[in-house]
Short mmCIF file of C-alpha atoms and ligand atoms in Angstrom, two decimals:
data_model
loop_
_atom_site.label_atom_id
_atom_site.label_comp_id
_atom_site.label_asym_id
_atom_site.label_seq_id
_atom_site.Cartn_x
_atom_site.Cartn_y
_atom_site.Cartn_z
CA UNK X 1 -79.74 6.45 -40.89
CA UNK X 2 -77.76 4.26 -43.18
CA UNK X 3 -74.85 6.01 -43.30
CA UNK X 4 -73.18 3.95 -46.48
CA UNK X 5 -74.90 6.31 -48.71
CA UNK X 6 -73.77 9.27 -47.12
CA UNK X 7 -70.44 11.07 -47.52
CA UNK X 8 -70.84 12.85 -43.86
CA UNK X 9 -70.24 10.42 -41.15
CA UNK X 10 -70.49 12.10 -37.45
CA UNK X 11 -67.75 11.12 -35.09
CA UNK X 12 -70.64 10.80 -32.33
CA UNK X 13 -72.87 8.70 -34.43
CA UNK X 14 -69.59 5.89 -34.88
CA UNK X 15 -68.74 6.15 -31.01
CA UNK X 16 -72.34 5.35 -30.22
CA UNK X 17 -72.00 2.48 -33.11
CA UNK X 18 -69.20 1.45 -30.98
CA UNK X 19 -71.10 1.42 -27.68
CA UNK X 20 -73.69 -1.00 -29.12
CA UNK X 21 -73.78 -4.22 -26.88
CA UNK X 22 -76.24 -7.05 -27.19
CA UNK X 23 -78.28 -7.81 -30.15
CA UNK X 24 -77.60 -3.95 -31.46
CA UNK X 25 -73.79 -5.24 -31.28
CA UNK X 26 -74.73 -8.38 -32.96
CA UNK X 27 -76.99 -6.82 -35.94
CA UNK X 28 -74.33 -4.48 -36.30
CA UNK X 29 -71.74 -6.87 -36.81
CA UNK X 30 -73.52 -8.94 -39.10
CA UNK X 31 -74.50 -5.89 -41.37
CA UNK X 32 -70.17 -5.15 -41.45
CA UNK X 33 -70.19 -9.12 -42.80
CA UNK X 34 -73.10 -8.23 -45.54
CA UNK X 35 -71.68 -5.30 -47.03
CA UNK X 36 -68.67 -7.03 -47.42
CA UNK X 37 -70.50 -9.33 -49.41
CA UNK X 38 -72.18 -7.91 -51.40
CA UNK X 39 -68.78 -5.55 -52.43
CA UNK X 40 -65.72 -8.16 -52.87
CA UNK X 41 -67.80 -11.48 -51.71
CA UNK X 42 -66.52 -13.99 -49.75
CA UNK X 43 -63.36 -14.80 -50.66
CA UNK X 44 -60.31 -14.62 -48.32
CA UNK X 45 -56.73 -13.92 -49.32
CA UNK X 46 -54.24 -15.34 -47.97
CA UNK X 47 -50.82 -13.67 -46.57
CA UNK X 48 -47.77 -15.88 -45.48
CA UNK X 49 -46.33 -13.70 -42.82
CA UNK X 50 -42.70 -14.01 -42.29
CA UNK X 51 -41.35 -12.35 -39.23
CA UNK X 52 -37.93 -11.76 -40.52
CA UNK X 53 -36.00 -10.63 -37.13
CA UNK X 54 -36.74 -9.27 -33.83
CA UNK X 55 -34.27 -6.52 -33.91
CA UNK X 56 -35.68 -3.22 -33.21
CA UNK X 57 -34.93 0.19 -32.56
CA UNK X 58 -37.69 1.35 -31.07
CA UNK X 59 -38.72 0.98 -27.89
CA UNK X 60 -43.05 1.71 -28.27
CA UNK X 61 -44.63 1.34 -24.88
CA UNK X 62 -46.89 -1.37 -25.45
CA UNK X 63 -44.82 -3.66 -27.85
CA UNK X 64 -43.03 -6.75 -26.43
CA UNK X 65 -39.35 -6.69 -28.97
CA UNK X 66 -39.35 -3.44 -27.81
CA UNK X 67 -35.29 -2.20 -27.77
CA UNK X 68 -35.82 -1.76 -23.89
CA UNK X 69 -36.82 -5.01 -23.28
CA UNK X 70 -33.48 -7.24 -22.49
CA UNK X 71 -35.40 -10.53 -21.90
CA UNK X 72 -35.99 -10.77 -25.30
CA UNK X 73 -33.62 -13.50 -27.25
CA UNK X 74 -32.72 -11.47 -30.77
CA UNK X 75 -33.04 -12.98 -33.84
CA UNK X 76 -32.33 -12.58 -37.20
CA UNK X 77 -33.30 -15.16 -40.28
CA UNK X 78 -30.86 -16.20 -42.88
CA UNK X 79 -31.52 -15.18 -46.61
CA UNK X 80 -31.78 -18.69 -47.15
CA UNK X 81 -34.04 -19.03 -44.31
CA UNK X 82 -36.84 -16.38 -45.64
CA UNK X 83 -36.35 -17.77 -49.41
CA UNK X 84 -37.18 -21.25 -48.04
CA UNK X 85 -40.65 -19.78 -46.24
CA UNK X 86 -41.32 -18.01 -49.71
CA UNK X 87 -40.90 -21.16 -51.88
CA UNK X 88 -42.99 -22.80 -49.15
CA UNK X 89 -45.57 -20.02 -49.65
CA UNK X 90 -45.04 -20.52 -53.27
CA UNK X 91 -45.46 -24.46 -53.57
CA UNK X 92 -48.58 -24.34 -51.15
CA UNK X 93 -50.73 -22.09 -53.11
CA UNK X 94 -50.08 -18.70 -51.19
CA UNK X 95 -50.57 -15.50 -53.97
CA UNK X 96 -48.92 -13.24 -51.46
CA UNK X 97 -46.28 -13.13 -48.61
CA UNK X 98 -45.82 -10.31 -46.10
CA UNK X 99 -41.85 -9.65 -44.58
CA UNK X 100 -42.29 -7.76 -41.18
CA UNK X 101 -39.92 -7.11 -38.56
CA UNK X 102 -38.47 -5.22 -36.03
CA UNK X 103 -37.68 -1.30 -37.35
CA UNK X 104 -34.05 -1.00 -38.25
CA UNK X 105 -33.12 1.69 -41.11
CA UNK X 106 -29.57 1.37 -41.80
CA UNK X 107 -27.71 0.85 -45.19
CA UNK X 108 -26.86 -2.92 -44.81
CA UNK X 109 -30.56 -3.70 -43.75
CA UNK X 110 -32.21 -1.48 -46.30
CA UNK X 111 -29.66 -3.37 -49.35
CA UNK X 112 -30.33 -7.13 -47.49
CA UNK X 113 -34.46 -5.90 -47.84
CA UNK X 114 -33.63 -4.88 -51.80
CA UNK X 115 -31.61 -8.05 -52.43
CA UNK X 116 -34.54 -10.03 -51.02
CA UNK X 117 -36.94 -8.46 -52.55
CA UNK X 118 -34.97 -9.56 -55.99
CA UNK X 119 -34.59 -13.33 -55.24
CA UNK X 120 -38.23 -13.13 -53.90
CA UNK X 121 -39.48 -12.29 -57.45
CA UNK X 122 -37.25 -14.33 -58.99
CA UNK X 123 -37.95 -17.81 -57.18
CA UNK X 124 -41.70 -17.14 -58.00
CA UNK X 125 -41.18 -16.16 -61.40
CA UNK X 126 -42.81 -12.69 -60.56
CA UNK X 127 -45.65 -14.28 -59.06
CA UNK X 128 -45.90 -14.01 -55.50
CA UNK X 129 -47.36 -10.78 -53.92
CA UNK X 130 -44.98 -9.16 -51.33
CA UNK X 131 -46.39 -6.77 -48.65
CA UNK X 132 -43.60 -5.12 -46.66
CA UNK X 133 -44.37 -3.92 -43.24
CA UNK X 134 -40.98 -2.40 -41.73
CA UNK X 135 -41.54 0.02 -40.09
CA UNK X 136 -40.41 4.19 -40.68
CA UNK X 137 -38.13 4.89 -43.29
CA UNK X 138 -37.15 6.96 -45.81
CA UNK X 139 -38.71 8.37 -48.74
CA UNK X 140 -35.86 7.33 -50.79
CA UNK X 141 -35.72 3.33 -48.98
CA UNK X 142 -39.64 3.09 -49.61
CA UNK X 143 -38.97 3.69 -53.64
CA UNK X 144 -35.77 1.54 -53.73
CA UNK X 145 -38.11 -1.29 -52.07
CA UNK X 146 -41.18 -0.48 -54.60
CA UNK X 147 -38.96 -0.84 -57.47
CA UNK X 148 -37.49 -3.82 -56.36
CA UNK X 149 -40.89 -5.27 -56.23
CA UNK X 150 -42.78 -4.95 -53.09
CA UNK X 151 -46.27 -3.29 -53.69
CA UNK X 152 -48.00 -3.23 -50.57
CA UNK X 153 -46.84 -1.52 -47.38
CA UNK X 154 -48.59 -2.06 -43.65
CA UNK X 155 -47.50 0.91 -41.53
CA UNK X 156 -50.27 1.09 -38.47
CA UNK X 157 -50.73 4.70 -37.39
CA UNK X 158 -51.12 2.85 -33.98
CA UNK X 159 -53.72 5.52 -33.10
CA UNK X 160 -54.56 8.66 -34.43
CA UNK X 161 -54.83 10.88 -31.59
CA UNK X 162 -51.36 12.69 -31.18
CA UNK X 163 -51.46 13.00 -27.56
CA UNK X 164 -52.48 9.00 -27.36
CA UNK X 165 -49.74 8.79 -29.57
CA UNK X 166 -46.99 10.56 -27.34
CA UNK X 167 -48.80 8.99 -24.23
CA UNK X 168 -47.97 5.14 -25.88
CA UNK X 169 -44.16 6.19 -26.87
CA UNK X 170 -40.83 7.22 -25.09
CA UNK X 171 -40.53 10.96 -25.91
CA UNK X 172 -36.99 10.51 -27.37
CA UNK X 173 -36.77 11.79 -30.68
CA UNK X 174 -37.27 8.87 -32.09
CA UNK X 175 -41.15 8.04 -31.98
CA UNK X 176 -42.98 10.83 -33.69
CA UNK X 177 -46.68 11.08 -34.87
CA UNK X 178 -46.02 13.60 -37.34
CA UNK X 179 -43.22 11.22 -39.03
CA UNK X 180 -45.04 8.63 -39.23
CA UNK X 181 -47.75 9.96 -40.98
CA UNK X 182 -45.38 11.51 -43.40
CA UNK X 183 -43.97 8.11 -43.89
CA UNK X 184 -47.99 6.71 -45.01
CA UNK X 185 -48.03 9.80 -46.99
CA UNK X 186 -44.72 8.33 -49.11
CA UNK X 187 -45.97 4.91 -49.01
CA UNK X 188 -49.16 6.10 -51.25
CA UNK X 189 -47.47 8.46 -53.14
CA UNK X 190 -44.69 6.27 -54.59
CA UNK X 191 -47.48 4.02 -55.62
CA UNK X 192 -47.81 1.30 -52.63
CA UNK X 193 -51.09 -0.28 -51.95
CA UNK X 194 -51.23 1.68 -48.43
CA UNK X 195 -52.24 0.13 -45.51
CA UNK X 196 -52.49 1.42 -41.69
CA UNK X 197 -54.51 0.57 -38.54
CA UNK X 198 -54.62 0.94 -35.00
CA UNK X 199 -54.61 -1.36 -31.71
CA UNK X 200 -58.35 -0.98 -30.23
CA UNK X 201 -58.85 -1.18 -26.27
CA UNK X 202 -55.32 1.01 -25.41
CA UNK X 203 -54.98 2.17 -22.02
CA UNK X 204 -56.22 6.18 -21.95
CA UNK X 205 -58.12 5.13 -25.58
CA UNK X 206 -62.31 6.91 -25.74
CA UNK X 207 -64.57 5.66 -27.82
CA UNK X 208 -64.15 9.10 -29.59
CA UNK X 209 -60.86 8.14 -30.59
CA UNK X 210 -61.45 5.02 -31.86
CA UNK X 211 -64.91 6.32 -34.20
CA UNK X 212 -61.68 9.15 -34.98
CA UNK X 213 -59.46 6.46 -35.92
CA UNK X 214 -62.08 5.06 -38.38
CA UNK X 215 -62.66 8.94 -40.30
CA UNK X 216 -58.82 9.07 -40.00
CA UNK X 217 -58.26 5.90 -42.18
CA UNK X 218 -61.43 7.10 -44.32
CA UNK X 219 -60.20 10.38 -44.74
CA UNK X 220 -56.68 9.28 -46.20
CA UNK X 221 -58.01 6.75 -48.30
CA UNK X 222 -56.40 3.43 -47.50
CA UNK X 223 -56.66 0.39 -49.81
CA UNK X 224 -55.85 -1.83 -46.52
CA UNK X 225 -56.06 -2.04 -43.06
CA UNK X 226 -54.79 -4.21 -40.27
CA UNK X 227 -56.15 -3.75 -36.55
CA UNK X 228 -56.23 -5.52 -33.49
CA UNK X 229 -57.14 -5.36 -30.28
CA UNK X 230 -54.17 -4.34 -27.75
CA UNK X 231 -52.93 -7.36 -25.90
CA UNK X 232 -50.44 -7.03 -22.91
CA UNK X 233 -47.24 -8.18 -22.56
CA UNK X 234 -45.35 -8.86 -19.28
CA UNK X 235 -42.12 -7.26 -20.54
CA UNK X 236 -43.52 -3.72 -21.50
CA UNK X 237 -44.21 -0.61 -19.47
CA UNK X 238 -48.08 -0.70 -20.29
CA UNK X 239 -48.59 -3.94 -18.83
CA UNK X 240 -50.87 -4.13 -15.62
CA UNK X 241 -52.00 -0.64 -16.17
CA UNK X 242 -55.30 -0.11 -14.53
CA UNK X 243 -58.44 1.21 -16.78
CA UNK X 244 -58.14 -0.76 -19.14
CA UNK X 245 -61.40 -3.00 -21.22
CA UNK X 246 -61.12 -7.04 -20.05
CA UNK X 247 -59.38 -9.05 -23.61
CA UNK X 248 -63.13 -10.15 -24.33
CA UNK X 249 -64.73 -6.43 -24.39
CA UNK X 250 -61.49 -5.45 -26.90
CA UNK X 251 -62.50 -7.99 -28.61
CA UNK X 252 -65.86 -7.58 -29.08
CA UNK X 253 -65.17 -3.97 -29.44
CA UNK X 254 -62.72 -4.88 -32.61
CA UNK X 255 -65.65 -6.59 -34.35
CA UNK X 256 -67.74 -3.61 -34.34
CA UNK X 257 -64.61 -1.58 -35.57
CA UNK X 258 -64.23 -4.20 -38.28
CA UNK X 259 -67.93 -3.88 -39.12
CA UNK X 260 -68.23 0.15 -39.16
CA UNK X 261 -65.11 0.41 -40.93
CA UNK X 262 -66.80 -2.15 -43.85
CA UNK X 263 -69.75 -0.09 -44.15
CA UNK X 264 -68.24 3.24 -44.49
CA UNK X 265 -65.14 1.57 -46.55
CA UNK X 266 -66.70 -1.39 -48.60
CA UNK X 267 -63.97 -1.82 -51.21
CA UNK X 268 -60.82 -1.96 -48.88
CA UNK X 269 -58.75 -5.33 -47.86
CA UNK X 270 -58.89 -5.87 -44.24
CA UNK X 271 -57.18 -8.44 -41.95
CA UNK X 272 -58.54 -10.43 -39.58
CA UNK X 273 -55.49 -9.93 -36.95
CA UNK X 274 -53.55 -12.84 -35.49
CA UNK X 275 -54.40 -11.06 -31.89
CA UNK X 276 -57.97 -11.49 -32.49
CA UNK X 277 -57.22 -14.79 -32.20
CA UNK X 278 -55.36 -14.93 -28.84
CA UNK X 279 -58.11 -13.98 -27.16
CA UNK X 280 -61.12 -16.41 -29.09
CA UNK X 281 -59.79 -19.53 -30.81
CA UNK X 282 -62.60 -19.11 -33.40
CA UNK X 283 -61.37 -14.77 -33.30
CA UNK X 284 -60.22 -15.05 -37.01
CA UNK X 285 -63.47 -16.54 -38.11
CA UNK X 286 -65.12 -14.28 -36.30
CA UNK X 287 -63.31 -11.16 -37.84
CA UNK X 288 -64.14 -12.83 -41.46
CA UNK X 289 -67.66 -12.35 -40.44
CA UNK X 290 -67.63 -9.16 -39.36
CA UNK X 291 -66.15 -7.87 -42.28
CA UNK X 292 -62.14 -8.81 -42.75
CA UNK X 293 -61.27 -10.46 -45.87
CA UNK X 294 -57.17 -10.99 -45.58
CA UNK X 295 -55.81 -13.95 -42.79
CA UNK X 296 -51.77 -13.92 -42.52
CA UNK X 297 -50.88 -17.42 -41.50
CA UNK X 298 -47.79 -17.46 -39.95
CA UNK X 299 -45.04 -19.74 -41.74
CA UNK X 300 -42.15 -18.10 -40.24
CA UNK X 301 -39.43 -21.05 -39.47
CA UNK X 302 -40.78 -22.29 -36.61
CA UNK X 303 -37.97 -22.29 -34.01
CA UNK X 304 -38.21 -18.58 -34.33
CA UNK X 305 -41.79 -17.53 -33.39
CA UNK X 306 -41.42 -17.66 -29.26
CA UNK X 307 -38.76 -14.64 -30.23
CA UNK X 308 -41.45 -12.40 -32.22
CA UNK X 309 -43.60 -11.81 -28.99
CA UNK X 310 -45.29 -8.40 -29.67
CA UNK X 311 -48.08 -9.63 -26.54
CA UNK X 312 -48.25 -12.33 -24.36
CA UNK X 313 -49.78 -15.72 -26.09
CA UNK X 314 -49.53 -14.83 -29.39
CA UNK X 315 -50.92 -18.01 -31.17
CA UNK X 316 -48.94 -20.51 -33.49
CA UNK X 317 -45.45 -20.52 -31.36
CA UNK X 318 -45.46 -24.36 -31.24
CA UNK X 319 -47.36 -25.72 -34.02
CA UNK X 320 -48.67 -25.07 -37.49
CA UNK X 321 -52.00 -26.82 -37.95
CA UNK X 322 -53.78 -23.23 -36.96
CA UNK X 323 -51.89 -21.76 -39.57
CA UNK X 324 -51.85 -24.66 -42.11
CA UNK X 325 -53.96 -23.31 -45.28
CA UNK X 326 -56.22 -26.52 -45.37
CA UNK X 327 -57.16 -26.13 -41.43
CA UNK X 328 -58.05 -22.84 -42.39
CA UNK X 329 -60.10 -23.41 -45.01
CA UNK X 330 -62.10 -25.76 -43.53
CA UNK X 331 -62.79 -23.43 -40.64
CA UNK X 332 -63.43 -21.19 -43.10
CA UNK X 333 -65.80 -23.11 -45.06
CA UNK X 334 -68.05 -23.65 -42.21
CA UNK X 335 -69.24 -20.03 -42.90
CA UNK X 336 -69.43 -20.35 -46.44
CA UNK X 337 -66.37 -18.37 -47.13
CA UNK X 338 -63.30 -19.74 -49.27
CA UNK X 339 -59.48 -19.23 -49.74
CA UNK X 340 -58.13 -17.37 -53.05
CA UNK X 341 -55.28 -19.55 -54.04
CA UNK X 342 -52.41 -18.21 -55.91
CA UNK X 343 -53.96 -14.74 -56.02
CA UNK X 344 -52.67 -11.68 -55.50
CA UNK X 345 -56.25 -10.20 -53.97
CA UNK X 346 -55.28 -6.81 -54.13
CA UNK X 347 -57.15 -4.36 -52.30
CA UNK X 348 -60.45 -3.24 -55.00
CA UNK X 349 -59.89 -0.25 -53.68
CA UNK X 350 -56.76 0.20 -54.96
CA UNK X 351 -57.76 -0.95 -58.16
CA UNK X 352 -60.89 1.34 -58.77
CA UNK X 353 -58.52 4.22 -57.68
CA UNK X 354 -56.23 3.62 -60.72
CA UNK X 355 -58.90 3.28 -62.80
CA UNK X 356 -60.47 6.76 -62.27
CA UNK X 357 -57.05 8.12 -62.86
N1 LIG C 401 -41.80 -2.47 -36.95
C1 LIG C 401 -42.99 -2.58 -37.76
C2 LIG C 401 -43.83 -3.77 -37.34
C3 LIG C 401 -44.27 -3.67 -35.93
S1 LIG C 401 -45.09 -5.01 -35.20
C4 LIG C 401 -43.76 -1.29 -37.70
O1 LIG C 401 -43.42 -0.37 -36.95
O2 LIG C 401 -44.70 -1.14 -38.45
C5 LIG C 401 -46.66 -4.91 -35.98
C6 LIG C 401 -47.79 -4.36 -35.18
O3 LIG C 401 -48.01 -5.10 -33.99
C7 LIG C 401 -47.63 -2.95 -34.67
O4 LIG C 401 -47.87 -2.01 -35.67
C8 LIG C 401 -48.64 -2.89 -33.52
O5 LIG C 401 -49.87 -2.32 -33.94
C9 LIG C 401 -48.85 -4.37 -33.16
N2 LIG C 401 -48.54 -4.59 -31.74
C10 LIG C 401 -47.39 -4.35 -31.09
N3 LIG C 401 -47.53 -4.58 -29.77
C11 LIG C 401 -48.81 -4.97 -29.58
C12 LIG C 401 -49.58 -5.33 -28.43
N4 LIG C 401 -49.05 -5.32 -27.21
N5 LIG C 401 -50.88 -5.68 -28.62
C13 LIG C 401 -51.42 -5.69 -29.85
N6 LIG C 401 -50.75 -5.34 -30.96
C14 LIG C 401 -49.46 -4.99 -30.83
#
């Protein structure tokens, strides 16, 4: 069946998708890199990802800055700080920078975010891109932010099962499923370029959840999407929990999630995630292939990075060459692929969307 040209896709036919190994595995993977393509080509855009602080109120199960966890050094950059990354990004050719952090929601972090956001345009002369990923908040915080200039907004559903949900999160009031898919409702509908995912390979995760994951992301329409494989960390309840895949079947496991989610969403932006590469030095490349078409090089100041550990050996604490645009490019040219400099690369979806407005 090729299921591209139909608008019913079975959750049983993309969990047995998913269970491909072996050549099946590989043939699907390379059809995920074809469709992309022959859709948006083989261009990659390019996100400098600043990880402005560490500081978080939440306390998710799996995550390693996770409020609970005291070993964690807290950080916070200077304004001066992130506007030096920017102009960095800026000089160096990046169209687009993404600010993440930690989730904290109160007034002097949601006016410090606005403020940014203001210099941000300013120092690029409106040019730079800026993709906010921060986490729940209000209705009224994600329109402040919109108007101030940010345009795209990463909020991972983390999974889309509700009782995986519940099962990955203290049950304190504070971590709910239903809020956070309220808060991906107000990202779209203030305008955002919307953007979830999930982590792939979570302790109590099926196969049917994941193939559920992918109709989820279909069925709400996202212009971008940003998953991973779930990596351990030492600090965090989940770690050493038994029944879990080994790193290299979440990996492989991610590619064919990549792939499927290509072919039944060819237009969409999709990151090749930095986790992919903690587990395969070549894992970004190999996400490209499969279908992912955004890489977020890290170019947080680097003194910082040891402190944003959301798994253990998260790649590009101590040095920069991974994350340098020219190493990546010539990686990247080995598959015939190139880098869009000084482009926004906005999601095609996004942009067909508005047009049938
Ligand atoms: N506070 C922001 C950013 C969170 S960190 C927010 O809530 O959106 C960004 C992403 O890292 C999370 O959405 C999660 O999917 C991922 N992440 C956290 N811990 C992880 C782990 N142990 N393995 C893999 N990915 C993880």
């Amino acid at each position: 069946m090729n299921i591209s040209e139909s608008c019913y896709i079975s959750d049983t036919y993309l969990a047995e998708q998913l269970a491909l190994a072996g050549t099946e595995s590989q043939a699907l993977i390379e059809r995920g890199g074809a469709v992309k393509y022959n859709t948006i080509g083989k261009t990659v855009h390019v996100r400098g990802l600043i990880e402005l602080s560490n500081l978080c109120s939440k306390s998710c199960l799996y995550c390693g800055i996770r409020s609970g966890n005291s070993n964690v050094e807290r950080y916070n950059l200077s304004d001066n700080e992130i506007l030096d990354s920017v102009r960095f990004a800026y000089d160096n050719g990046y169209g687009s920078i993404a600010l993440q952090a930690g989730e904290l929601t109160d007034k002097r972090f949601i006016v410090r975010i606005d403020r940014l956001l203001r210099k941000i345009k300013q120092l690029s002369n409106n040019q730079i891109g800026i993709t906010l990923s921060l986490g729940e908040q209000s209705f009224d915080t994600y329109r402040r932010w919109f108007e101030s200039g940010a345009h795209r907004y990463l909020l991972r559903i983390e999974t889309s099962n509700r009782e995986l949900y519940k099962r990955l999160h203290p049950c304190d009031g504070f971590h709910d499923f239903d809020n956070r898919l309220k808060c991906l409702q107000n990202i779209k509908s203030i305008g955002y370029q919307t953007g979830t995912g999930v982590m792939i390979g979570l302790p109590f995760q099926s196969l049917s959840d994941l193939a559920n994951d992918l109709l989820f992301m279909k069925n709400f329409g996202v212009d971008m999407v940003g998953m991973g494989p779930f990596v351990e960390h030492d600090d965090t309840p989940l770690n050493g929990i038994s029944g879990v895949l080994p790193l290299r079947q979440r990996f492989e496991l991610t590619l064919r999630m990549i792939a499927l989610l290509r072919i039944i969403m060819p237009d969409i932006n999709m990151v090749a995630s930095t986790a992919m590469q903690t587990i395969d030095p070549m894992g970004r490349e190999k996400a490209v292939m499969a279908g992912a078409n955004i890489i977020m090089p890290n170019i947080t100041p680097k003194m910082f990075r040891n402190r944003y550990m959301l798994y253990n050996n998260k790649p590009g604490v101590n040095e920069d060459v991974q994350d340098s645009l020219s190493f990546i490019e010539a990686r990247l040219r080995q598959f015939d692929h190139s880098i869009g400099y000084e482009q926004w690369g906005d999601s095609l979806h996004f942009k067909l969307k508005r047009l049938k407005r």
